[in-house]
CSV table of C-alpha atoms and ligand atoms in Angstrom, one decimal:
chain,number,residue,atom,x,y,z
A,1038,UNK,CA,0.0,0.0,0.0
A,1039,UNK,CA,1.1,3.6,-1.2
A,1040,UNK,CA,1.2,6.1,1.8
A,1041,UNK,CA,-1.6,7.6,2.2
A,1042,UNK,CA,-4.1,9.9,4.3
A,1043,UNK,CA,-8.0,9.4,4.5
A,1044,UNK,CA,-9.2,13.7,5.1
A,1045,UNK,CA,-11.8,15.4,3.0
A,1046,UNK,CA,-15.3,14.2,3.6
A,1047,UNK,CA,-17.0,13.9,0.4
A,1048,UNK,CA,-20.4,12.9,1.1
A,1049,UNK,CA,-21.7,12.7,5.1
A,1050,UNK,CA,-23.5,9.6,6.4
A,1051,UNK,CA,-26.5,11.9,6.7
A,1052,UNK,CA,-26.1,13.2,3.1
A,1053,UNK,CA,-25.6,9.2,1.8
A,1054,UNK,CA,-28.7,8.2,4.2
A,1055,UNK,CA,-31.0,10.9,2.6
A,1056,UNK,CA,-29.6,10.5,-0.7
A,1057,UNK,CA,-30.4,7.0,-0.1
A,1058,UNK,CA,-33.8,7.4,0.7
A,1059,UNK,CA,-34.9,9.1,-2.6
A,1060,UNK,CA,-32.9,6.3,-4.9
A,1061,UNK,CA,-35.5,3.7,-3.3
A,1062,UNK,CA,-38.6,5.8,-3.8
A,1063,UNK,CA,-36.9,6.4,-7.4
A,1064,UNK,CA,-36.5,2.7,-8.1
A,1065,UNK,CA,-40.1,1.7,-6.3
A,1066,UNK,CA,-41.7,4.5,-8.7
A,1067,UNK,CA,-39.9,3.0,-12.0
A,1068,UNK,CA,-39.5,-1.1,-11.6
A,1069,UNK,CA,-41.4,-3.8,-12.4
A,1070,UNK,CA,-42.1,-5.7,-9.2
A,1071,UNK,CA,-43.1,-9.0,-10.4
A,1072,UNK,CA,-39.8,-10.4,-11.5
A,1073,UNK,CA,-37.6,-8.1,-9.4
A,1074,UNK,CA,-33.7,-9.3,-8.9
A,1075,UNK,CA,-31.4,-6.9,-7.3
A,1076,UNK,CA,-27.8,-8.1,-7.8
A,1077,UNK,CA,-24.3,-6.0,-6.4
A,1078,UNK,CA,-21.0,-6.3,-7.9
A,1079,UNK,CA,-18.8,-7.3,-4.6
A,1080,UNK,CA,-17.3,-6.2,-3.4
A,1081,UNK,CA,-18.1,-2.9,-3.2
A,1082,UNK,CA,-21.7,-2.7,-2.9
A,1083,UNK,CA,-22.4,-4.7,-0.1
A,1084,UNK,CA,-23.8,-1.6,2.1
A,1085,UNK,CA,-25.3,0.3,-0.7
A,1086,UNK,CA,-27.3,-2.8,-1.8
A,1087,UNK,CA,-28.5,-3.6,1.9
A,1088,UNK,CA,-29.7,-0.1,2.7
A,1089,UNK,CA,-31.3,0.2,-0.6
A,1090,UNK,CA,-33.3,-3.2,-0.3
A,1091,UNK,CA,-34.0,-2.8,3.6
A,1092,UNK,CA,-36.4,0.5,2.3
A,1093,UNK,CA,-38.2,-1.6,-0.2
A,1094,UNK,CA,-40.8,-3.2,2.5
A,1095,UNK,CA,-42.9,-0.1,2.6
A,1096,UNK,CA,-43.3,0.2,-1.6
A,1097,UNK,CA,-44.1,-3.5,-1.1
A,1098,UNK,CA,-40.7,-4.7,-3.4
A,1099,UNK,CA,-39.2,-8.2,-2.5
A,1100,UNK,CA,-37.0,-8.6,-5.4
A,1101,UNK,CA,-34.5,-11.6,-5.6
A,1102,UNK,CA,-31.2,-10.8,-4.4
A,1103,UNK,CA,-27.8,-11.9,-6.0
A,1104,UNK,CA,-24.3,-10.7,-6.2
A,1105,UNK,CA,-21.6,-11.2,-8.6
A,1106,UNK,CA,-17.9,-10.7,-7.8
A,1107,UNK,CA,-16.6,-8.6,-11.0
A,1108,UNK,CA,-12.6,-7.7,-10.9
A,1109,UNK,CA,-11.3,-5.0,-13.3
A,1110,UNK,CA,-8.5,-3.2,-10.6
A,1111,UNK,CA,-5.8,-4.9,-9.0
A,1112,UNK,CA,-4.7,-3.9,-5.7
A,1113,UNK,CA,-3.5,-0.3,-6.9
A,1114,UNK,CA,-6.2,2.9,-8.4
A,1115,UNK,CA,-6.7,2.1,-11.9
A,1116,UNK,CA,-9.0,0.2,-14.1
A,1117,UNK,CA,-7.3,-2.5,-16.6
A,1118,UNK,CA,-9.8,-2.7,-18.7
A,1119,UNK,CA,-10.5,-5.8,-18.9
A,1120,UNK,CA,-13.5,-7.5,-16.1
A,1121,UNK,CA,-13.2,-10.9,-15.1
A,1122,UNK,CA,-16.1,-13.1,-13.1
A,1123,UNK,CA,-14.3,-14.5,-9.6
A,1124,UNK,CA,-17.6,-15.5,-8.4
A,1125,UNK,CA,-20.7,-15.5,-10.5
A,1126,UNK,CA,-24.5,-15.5,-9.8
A,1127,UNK,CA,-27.2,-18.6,-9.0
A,1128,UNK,CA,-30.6,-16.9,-9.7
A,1129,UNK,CA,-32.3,-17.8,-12.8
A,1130,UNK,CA,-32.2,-14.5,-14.9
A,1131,UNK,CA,-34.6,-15.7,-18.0
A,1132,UNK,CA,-37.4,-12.9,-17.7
A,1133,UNK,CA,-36.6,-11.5,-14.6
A,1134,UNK,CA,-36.1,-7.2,-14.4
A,1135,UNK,CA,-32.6,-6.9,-13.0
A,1136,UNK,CA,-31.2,-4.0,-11.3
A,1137,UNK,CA,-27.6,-4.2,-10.9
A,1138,UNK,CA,-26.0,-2.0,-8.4
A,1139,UNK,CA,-22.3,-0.9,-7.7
A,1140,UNK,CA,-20.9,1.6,-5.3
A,1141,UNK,CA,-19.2,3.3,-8.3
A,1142,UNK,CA,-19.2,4.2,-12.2
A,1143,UNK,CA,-15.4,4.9,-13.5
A,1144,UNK,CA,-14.9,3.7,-16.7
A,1145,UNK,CA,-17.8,2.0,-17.3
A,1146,UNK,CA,-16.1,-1.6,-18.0
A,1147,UNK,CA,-18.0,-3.1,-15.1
A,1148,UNK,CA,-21.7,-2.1,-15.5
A,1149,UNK,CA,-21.7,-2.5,-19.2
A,1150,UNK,CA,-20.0,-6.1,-18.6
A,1151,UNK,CA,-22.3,-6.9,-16.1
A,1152,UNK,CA,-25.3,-5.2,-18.0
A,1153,UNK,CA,-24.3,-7.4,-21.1
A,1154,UNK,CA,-23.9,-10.8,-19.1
A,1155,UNK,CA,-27.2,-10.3,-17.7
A,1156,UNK,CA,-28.8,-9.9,-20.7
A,1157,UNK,CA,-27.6,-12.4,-22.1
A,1158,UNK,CA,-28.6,-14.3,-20.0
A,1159,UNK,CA,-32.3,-14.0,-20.6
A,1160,UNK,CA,-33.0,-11.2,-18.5
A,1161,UNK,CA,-36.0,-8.9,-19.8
A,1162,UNK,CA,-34.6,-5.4,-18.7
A,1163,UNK,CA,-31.4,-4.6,-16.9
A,1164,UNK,CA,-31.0,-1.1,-14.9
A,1165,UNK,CA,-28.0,0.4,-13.4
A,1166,UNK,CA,-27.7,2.0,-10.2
A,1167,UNK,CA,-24.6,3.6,-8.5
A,1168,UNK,CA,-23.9,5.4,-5.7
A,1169,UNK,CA,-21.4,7.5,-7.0
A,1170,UNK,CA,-20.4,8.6,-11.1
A,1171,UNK,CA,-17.3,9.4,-11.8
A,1172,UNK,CA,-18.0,11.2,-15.3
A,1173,UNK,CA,-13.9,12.5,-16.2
A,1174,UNK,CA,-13.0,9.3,-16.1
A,1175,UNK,CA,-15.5,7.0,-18.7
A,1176,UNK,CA,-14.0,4.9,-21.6
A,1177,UNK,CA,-17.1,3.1,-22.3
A,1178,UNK,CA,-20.6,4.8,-23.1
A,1179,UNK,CA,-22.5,4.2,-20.6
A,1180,UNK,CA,-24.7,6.0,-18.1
A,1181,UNK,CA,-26.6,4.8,-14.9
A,1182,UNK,CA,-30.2,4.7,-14.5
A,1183,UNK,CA,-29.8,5.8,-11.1
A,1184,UNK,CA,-27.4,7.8,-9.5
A,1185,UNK,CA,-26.5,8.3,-5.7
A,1186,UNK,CA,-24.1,11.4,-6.5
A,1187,UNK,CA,-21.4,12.4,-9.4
A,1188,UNK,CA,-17.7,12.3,-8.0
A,1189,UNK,CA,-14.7,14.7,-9.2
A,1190,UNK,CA,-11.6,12.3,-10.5
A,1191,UNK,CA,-10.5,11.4,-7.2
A,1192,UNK,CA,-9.7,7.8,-5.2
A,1193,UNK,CA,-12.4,7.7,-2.4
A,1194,UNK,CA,-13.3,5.2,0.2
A,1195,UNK,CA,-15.8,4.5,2.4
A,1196,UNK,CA,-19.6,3.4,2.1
A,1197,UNK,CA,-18.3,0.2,1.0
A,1198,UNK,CA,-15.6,1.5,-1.2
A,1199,UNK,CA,-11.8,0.3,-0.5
A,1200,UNK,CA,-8.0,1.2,-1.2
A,1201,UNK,CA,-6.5,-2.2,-0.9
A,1202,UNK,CA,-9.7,-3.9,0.6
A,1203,UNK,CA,-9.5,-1.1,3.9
A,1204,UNK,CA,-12.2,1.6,4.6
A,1205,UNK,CA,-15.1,0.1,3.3
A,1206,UNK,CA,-16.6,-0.1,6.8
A,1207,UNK,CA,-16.5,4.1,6.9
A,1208,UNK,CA,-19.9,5.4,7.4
A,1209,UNK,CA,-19.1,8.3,4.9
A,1210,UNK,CA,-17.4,8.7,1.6
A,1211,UNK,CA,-14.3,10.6,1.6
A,1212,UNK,CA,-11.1,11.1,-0.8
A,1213,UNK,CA,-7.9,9.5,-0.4
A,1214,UNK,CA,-4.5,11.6,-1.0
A,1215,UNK,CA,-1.6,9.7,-1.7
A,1216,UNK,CA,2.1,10.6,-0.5
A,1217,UNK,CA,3.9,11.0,2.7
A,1218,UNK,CA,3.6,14.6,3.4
A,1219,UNK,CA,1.3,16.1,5.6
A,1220,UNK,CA,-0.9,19.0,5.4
B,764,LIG,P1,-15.0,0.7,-13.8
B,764,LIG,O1,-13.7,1.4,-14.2
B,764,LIG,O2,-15.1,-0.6,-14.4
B,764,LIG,O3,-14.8,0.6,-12.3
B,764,LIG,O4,-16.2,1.6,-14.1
B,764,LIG,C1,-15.7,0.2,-11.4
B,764,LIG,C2,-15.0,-0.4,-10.2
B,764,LIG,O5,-13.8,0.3,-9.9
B,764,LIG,C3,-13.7,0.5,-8.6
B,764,LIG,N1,-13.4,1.9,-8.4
B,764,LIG,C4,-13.1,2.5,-7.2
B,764,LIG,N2,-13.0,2.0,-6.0
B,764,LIG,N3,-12.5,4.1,-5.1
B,764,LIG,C5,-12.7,2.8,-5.0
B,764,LIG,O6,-12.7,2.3,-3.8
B,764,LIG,C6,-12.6,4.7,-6.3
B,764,LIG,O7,-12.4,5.9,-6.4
B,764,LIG,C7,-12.9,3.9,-7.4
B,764,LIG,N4,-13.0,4.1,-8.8
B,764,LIG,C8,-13.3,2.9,-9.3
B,764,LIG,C9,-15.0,0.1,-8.0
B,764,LIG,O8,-14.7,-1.2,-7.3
B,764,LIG,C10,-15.9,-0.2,-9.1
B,764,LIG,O9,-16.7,-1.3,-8.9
């Protein structure tokens, strides 16, 4: 791991809890119910998706929920490119409305992978929804049905987001600076 500091606060847990809260009424108000799966890209989405799905009860949404393991970054801060499946899904997809949710939108290699396996795979819709965009940085077209916040080009943690698999458990989302220097 690169020195580093954790400092500017991007996005508060109260700002991510509101923000939140108007993704599920967003999702409720646009998705078919009947054949509802949910499915995160792991690691990283494993908060967002649980406090999504825990505000579905009250719109009366119990979607299937999977979760993929997608790589496209090694240990270090950028993208290679190229995704890779470590661990895949089990629900049957044929028919079903997916929505696939990641804590992030970079390049755009991941969601349009995953958006393309899933349909593929029979599914009858696929929508994309990320908590955070990061727009400088996109290679492939793509945009997100819905979006938590956009993000300048910076490395952030936090909210499930990692720098070497640390930080995810941070309750905010917040920008990593990189060198040994203080400020
Ligand atoms: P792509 O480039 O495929 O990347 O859109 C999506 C994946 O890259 C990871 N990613 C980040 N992870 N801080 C992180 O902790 C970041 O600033 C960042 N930018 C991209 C993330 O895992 C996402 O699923």
């Amino acid at each position: 791991m690169r020195p580093h500091h954790i400092r500017d606060i991007l996005f508060t847990r109260e700002q991510i809890e509101q923000r939140v809260k108007t993704l599920i009424e967003e999702i409720a108000g646009s998705c078919e119910a009947e054949n509802l799966v949910m499915i995160g890209i792991l690691r990283g989405s494993f908060i967002f998706l649980a406090d999504l799905v825990r505000g579905f009860e009250q719109h009366d949404l119990h979607p299937r929920i999977d979760f993929i393991t997608l790589a496209s970054y090694g240990s270090g801060t950028e993208s290679s490119g190229s995704v890779r499946i470590l661990h895949d899904t089990n629900e049957n997809l044929a028919g079903a409305d997916v929505v696939v949710v990641d804590d992030i939108l970079d390049s755009g290699c991941t969601l349009s992978f995953a958006k393309d396996l899933f349909l593929k795979r029979g599914a009858r819709s696929v929508r994309t929804c990320v908590m955070l965009d990061k727009q400088a940085k996109r290679t492939v077209e793509i945009k997100a049905d819905y979006t938590g916040f956009p993000v300048e080009d910076v490395f952030v943690v936090g909210y499930g987001l990692d720098y070497d698999n640390r930080y995810r458990e941070l309750p905010h989302i917040a920008e990593v600076t990189f060198g040994e220097q203080d400020r």
